[in-house]
Coordinates of C-alpha atoms in Angstrom, one line a residue:
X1 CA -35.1 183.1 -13.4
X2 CA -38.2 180.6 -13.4
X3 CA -39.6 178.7 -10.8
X4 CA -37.0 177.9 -7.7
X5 CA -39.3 176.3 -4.9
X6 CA -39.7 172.8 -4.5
X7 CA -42.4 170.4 -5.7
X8 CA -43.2 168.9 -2.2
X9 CA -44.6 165.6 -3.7
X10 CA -40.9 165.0 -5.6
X11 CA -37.9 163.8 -3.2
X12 CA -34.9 165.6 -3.0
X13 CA -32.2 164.3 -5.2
X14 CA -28.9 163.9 -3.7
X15 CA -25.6 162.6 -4.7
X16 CA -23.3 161.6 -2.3
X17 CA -19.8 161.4 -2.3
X18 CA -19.3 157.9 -1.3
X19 CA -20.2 154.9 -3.5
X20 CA -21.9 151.6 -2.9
X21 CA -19.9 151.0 0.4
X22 CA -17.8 147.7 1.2
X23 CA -16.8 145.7 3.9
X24 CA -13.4 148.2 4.5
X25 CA -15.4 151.1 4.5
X26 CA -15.9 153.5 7.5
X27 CA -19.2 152.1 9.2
X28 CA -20.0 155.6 9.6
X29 CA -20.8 155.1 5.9
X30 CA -22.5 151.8 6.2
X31 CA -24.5 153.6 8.8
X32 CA -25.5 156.7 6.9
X33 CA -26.1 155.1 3.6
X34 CA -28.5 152.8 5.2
X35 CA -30.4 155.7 7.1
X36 CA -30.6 157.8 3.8
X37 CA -32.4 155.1 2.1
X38 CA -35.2 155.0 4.4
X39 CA -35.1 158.7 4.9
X40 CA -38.1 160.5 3.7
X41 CA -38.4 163.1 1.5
X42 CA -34.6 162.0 -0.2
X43 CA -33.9 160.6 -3.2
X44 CA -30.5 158.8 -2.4
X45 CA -27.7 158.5 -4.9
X46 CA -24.4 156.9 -4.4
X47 CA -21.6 158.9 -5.8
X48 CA -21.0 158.0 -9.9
X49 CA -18.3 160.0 -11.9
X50 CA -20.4 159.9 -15.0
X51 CA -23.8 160.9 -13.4
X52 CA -22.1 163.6 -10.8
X53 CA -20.8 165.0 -13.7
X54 CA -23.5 165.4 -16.5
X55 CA -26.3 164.0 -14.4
X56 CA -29.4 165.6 -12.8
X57 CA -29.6 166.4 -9.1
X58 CA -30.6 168.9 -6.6
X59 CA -27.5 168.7 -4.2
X60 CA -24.1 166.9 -3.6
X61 CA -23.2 166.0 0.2
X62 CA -19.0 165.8 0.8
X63 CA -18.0 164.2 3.7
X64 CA -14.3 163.9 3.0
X65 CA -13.4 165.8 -0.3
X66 CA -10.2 164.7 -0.2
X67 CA -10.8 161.3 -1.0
X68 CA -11.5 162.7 -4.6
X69 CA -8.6 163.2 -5.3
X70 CA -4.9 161.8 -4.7
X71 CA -4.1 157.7 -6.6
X72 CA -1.9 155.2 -6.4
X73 CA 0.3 156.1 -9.0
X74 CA 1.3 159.4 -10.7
X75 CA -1.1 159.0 -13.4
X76 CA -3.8 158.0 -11.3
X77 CA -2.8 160.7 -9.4
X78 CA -3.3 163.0 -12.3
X79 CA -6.4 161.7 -13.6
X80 CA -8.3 162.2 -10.7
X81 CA -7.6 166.1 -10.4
X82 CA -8.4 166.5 -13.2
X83 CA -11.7 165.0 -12.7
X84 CA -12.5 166.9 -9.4
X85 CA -11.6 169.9 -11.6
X86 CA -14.2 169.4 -14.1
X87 CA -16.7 168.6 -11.4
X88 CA -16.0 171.5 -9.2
X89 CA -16.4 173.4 -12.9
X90 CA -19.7 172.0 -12.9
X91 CA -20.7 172.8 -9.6
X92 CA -19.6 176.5 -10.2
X93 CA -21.6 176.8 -13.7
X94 CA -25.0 175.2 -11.7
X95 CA -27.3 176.1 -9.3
X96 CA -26.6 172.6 -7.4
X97 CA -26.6 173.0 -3.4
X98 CA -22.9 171.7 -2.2
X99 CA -23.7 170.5 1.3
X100 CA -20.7 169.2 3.3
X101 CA -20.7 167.4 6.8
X102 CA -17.2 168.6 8.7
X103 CA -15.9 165.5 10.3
X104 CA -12.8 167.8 10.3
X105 CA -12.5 171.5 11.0
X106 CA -9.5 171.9 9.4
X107 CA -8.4 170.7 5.5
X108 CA -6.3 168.7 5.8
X109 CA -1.9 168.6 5.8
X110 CA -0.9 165.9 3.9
X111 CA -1.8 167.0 0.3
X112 CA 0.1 168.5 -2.3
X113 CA -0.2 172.1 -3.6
X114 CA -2.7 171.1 -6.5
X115 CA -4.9 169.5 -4.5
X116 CA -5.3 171.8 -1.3
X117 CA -6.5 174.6 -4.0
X118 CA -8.7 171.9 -5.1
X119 CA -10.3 171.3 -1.5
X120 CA -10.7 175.3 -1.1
X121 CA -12.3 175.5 -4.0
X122 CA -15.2 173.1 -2.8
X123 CA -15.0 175.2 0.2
X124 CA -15.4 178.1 -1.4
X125 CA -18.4 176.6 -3.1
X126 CA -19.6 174.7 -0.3
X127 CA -23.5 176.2 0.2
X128 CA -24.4 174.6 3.7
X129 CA -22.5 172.7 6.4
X130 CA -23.5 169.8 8.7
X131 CA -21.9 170.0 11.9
X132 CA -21.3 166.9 14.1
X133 CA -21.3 169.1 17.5
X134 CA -22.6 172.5 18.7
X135 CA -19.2 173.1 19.8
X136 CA -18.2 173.6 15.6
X137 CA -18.1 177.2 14.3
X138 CA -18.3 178.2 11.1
X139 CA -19.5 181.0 8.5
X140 CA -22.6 180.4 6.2
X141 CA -25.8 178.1 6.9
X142 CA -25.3 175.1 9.1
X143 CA -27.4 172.5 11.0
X144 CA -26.2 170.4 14.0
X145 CA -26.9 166.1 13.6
X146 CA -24.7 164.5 16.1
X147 CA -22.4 161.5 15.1
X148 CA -24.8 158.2 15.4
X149 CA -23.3 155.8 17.6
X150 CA -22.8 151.8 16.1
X151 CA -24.5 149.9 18.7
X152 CA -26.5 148.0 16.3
X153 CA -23.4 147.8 13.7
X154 CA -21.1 146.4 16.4
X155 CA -23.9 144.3 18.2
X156 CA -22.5 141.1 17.5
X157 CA -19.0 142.2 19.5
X158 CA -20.5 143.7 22.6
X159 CA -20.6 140.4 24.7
X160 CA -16.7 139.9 24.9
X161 CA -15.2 140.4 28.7
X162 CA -12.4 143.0 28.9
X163 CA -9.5 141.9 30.8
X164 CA -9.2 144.2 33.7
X165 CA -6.0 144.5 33.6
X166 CA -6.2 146.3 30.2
X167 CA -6.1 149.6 28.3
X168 CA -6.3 150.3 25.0
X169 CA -5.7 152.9 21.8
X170 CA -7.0 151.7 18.6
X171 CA -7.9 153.5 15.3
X172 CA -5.8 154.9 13.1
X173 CA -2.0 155.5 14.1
X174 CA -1.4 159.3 13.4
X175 CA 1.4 161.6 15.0
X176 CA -1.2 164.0 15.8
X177 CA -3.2 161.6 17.7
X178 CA -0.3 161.5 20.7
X179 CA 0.9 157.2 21.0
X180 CA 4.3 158.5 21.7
X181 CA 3.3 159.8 24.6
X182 CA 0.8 157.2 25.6
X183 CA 3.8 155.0 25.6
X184 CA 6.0 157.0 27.7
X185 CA 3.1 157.6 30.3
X186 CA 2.2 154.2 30.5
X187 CA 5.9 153.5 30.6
X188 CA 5.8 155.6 33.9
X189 CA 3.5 153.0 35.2
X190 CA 5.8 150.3 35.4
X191 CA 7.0 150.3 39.0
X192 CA 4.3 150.4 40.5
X193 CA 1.8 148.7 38.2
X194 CA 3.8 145.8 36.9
X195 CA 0.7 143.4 35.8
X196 CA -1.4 146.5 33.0
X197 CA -0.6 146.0 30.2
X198 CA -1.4 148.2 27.1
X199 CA -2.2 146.8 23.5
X200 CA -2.1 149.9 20.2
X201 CA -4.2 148.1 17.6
X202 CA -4.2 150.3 14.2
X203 CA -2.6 151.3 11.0
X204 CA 0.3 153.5 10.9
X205 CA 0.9 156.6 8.7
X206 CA 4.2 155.6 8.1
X207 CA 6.8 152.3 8.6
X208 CA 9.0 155.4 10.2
X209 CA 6.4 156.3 12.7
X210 CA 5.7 152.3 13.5
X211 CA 9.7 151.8 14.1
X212 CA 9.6 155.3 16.7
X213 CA 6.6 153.2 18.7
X214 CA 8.2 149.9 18.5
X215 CA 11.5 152.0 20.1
X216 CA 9.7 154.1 22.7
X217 CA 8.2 150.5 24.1
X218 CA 11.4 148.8 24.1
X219 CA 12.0 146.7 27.2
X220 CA 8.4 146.8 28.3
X221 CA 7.1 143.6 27.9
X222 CA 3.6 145.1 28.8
X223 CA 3.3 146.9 25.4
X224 CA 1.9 145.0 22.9
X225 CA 1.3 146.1 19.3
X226 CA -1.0 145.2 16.7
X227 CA 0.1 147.5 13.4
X228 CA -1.9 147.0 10.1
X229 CA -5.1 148.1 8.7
X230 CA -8.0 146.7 10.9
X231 CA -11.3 145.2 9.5
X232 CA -14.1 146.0 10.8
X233 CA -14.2 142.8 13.3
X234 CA -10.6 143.6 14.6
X235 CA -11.9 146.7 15.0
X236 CA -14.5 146.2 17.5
X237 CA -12.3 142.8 18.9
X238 CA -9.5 145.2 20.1
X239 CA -12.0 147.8 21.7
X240 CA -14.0 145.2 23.6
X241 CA -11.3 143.5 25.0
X242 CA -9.5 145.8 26.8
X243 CA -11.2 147.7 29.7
X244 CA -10.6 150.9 28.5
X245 CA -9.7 152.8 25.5
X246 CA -7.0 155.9 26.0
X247 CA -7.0 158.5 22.9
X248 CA -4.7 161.4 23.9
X249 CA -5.1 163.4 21.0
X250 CA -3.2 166.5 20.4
X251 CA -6.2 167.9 18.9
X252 CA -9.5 166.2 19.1
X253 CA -13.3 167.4 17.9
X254 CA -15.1 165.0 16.0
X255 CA -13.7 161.1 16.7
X256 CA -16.0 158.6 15.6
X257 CA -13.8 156.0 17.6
X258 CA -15.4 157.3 20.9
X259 CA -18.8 156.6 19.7
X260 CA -17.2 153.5 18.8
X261 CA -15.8 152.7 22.1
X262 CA -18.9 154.0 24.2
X263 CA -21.1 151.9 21.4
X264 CA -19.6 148.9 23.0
X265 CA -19.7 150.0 26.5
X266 CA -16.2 150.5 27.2
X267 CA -15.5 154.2 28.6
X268 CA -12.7 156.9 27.5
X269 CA -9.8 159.1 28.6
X270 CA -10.0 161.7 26.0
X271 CA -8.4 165.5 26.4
X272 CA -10.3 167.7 28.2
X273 CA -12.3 170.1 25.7
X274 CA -15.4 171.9 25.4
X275 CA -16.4 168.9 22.9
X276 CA -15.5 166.1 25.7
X277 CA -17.4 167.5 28.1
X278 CA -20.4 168.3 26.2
X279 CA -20.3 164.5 25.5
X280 CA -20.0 163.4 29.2
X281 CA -23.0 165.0 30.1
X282 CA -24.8 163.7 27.2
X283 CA -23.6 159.8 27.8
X284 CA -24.1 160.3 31.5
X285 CA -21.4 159.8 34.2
X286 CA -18.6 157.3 34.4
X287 CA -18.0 156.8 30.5
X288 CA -15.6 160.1 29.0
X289 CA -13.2 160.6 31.7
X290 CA -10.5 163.5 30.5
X291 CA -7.1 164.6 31.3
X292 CA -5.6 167.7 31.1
X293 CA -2.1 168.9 29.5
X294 CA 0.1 166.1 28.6
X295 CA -1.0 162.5 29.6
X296 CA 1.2 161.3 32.4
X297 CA 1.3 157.7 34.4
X298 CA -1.4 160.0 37.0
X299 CA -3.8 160.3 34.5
X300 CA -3.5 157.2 33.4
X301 CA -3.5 155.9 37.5
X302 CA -6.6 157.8 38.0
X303 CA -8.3 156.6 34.9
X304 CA -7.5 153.0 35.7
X305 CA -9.1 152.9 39.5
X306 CA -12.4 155.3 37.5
X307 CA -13.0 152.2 35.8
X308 CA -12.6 149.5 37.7
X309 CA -16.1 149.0 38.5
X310 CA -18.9 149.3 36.0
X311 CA -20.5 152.9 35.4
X312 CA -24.3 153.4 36.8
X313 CA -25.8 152.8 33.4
X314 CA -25.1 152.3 30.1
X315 CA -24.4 155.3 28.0
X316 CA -27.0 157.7 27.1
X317 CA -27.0 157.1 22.9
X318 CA -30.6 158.1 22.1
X319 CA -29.7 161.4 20.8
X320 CA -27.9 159.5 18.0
X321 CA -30.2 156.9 16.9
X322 CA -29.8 156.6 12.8
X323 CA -33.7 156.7 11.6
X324 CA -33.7 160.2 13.5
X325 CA -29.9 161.0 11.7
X326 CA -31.7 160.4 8.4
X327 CA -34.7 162.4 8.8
X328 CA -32.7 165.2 9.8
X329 CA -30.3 164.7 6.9
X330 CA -33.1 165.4 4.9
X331 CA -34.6 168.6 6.4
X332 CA -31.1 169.8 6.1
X333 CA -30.9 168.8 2.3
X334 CA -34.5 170.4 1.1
X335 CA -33.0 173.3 3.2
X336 CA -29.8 173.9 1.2
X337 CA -31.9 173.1 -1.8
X338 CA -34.3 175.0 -1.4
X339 CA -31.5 178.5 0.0
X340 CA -29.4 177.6 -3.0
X341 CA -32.7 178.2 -5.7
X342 CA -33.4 181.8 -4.5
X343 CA -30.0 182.8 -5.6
X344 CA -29.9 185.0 -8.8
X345 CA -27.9 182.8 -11.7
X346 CA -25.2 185.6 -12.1
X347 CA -24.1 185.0 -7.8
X348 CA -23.7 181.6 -8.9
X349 CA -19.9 181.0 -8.6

């Protein structure tokens, strides 16, 4: 079989699945490239299609596999599984660690047939996970390297004064992630609380689902909506100016807009989970507030008078600074690397 350890002296080579990131891209990404540069120990490669297939390297790191795959048109569309079928043939002919970070713990829904037996494929082949939380469980090796917050990313946008009078939900407009109800609870609010007012500030899945939230808010004048994709200065614009941001997702483990949100030092009503209240013992008190069931104008009453004084102190972030999210990135890769060498070529999938 030869020689499997690793030369100390050489850096870990690892591919990525993301290339050179650009001013749309998730500043998760902007984040973690940066950190992964600096890192010691790694040799850091942005994702290529020529060099991830016939190049050398020790490990590839997924984030969101999906993104592989899908296109714009048909043939685009086509093109592209067939690529992530060669490459996953590659990865199954090679003794290359597959590493992937689970920003979701499910695959996800909206994908055809093809390509969900693409995504379980890498699954299948996948040799070591990074988790995000130590509420995540899953089979096989795994390391915990919590979500780095954006404080330095979103500096520049921390100085804008919320209007008190304010809540918020912005990110990404999904069915799962409960606006229809957000809009009937605040609805509820209406009597009695006739000066909030609520602003949704994200992109829709669908021109269907946008009309069903323009409809549900009709004839409340507090309801205001700002519906398209938001660059990364809306972003933080529509977070800092409201005093609060309310995410009542159906289902919620990882969400980077919370770090988001408590980056910029405005606190959260988020469902009440294991995960949420791991975090609001972490950030310290007065910045993740939950609710539990369906949202209703109470919670959203009780949330309102939580916040309208300032918390003791700012957030507790320190357990997600991104020098110390690098590092650990790269004990986690030279420890898939190195697992991945010991097995015998014929286990090799």
């Amino acid at each position: 079989m030869g020689d499997t350890s690793i030369d100390p002296a050489r850096r870990v080579r690892v591919m990525q699945s993301f290339g050179a990131p650009r001013p749309t891209t998730n500043p998760y990404i902007h984040m973690l490239d940066a950190a992964l540069a600096e890192a010691p120990g790694v040799e850091h490669l942005r994702f290529d299609r020529r060099r991830a297939l016939l190049g050398r390297y020790d490990a590839i790191h997924f984030h969101w596999p999906e993104t592989l795959l899908g296109g714009s048109t048909r043939l685009k569309a086509w093109a592209r599984r067939v690529y992530a079928r060669a490459l996953l043939s590659r990865l199954r002919l090679t003794n290359v660690a597959v590493i992937r970070t689970v920003h979701n713990v499910e695959l996800p829904k909206d994908v055809t047939r093809a390509e969900r037996r693409m995504l379980e494929g890498i699954e299948r082949r996948t040799d070591y996970r990074i988790l995000l939380n130590e509420q995540t469980r899953v089979d096989g090796a795994s390391t915990v390297i919590p979500h780095g917050h954006f404080r330095d990313w979103f500096a520049r946008d921390g100085d804008t004064t919320p209007d008190p009078q304010t809540i918020g939900f912005v990110g990404l407009v999904r069915r799962y992630k409960g606006v229809e109800g957000l809009i009937q609870a605040f609805g509820a609010t209406r009597t009695g609380h006739p000066h909030w007012r609520l602003r949704i500030a994200g992109n829709p899945s669908s021109a269907e689902l946008a009309d069903q939230l323009r409809t549900f808010a009709a004839g409340d004048e507090r309801i205001a909506f700002d519906l398209r994709f938001l660059a990364e200065d809306d972003f933080a614009a529509a977070i800092a100016r409201v005093r609060g941001l309310v995410l009542p997702y159906r289902f919620m483990h990882n969400s980077g807009v919370v770090l988001a949100a408590l980056s910029l030092g405005r606190p959260v009503l988020v469902p009440q989970n294991e995960v949420n209240a791991a975090l609001a013992d972490e950030v310290g008190p007065g910045w993740v507030h939950m609710f539990a069931g369906e949202l209703d104008a109470r919670d959203l009453e009780s949330f309102m008078a939580a916040v309208a004084g300032d918390p003791p102190a700012a957030p507790d972030l320190s357990a997600r600074d991104w020098t110390r999210t690098g590092m650990l990135h790269a004990a986690a890769y030279a420890d898939a690397v190195a697992a991945r060498r010991t097995r015998a070529p014929e286990r090799v999938r």
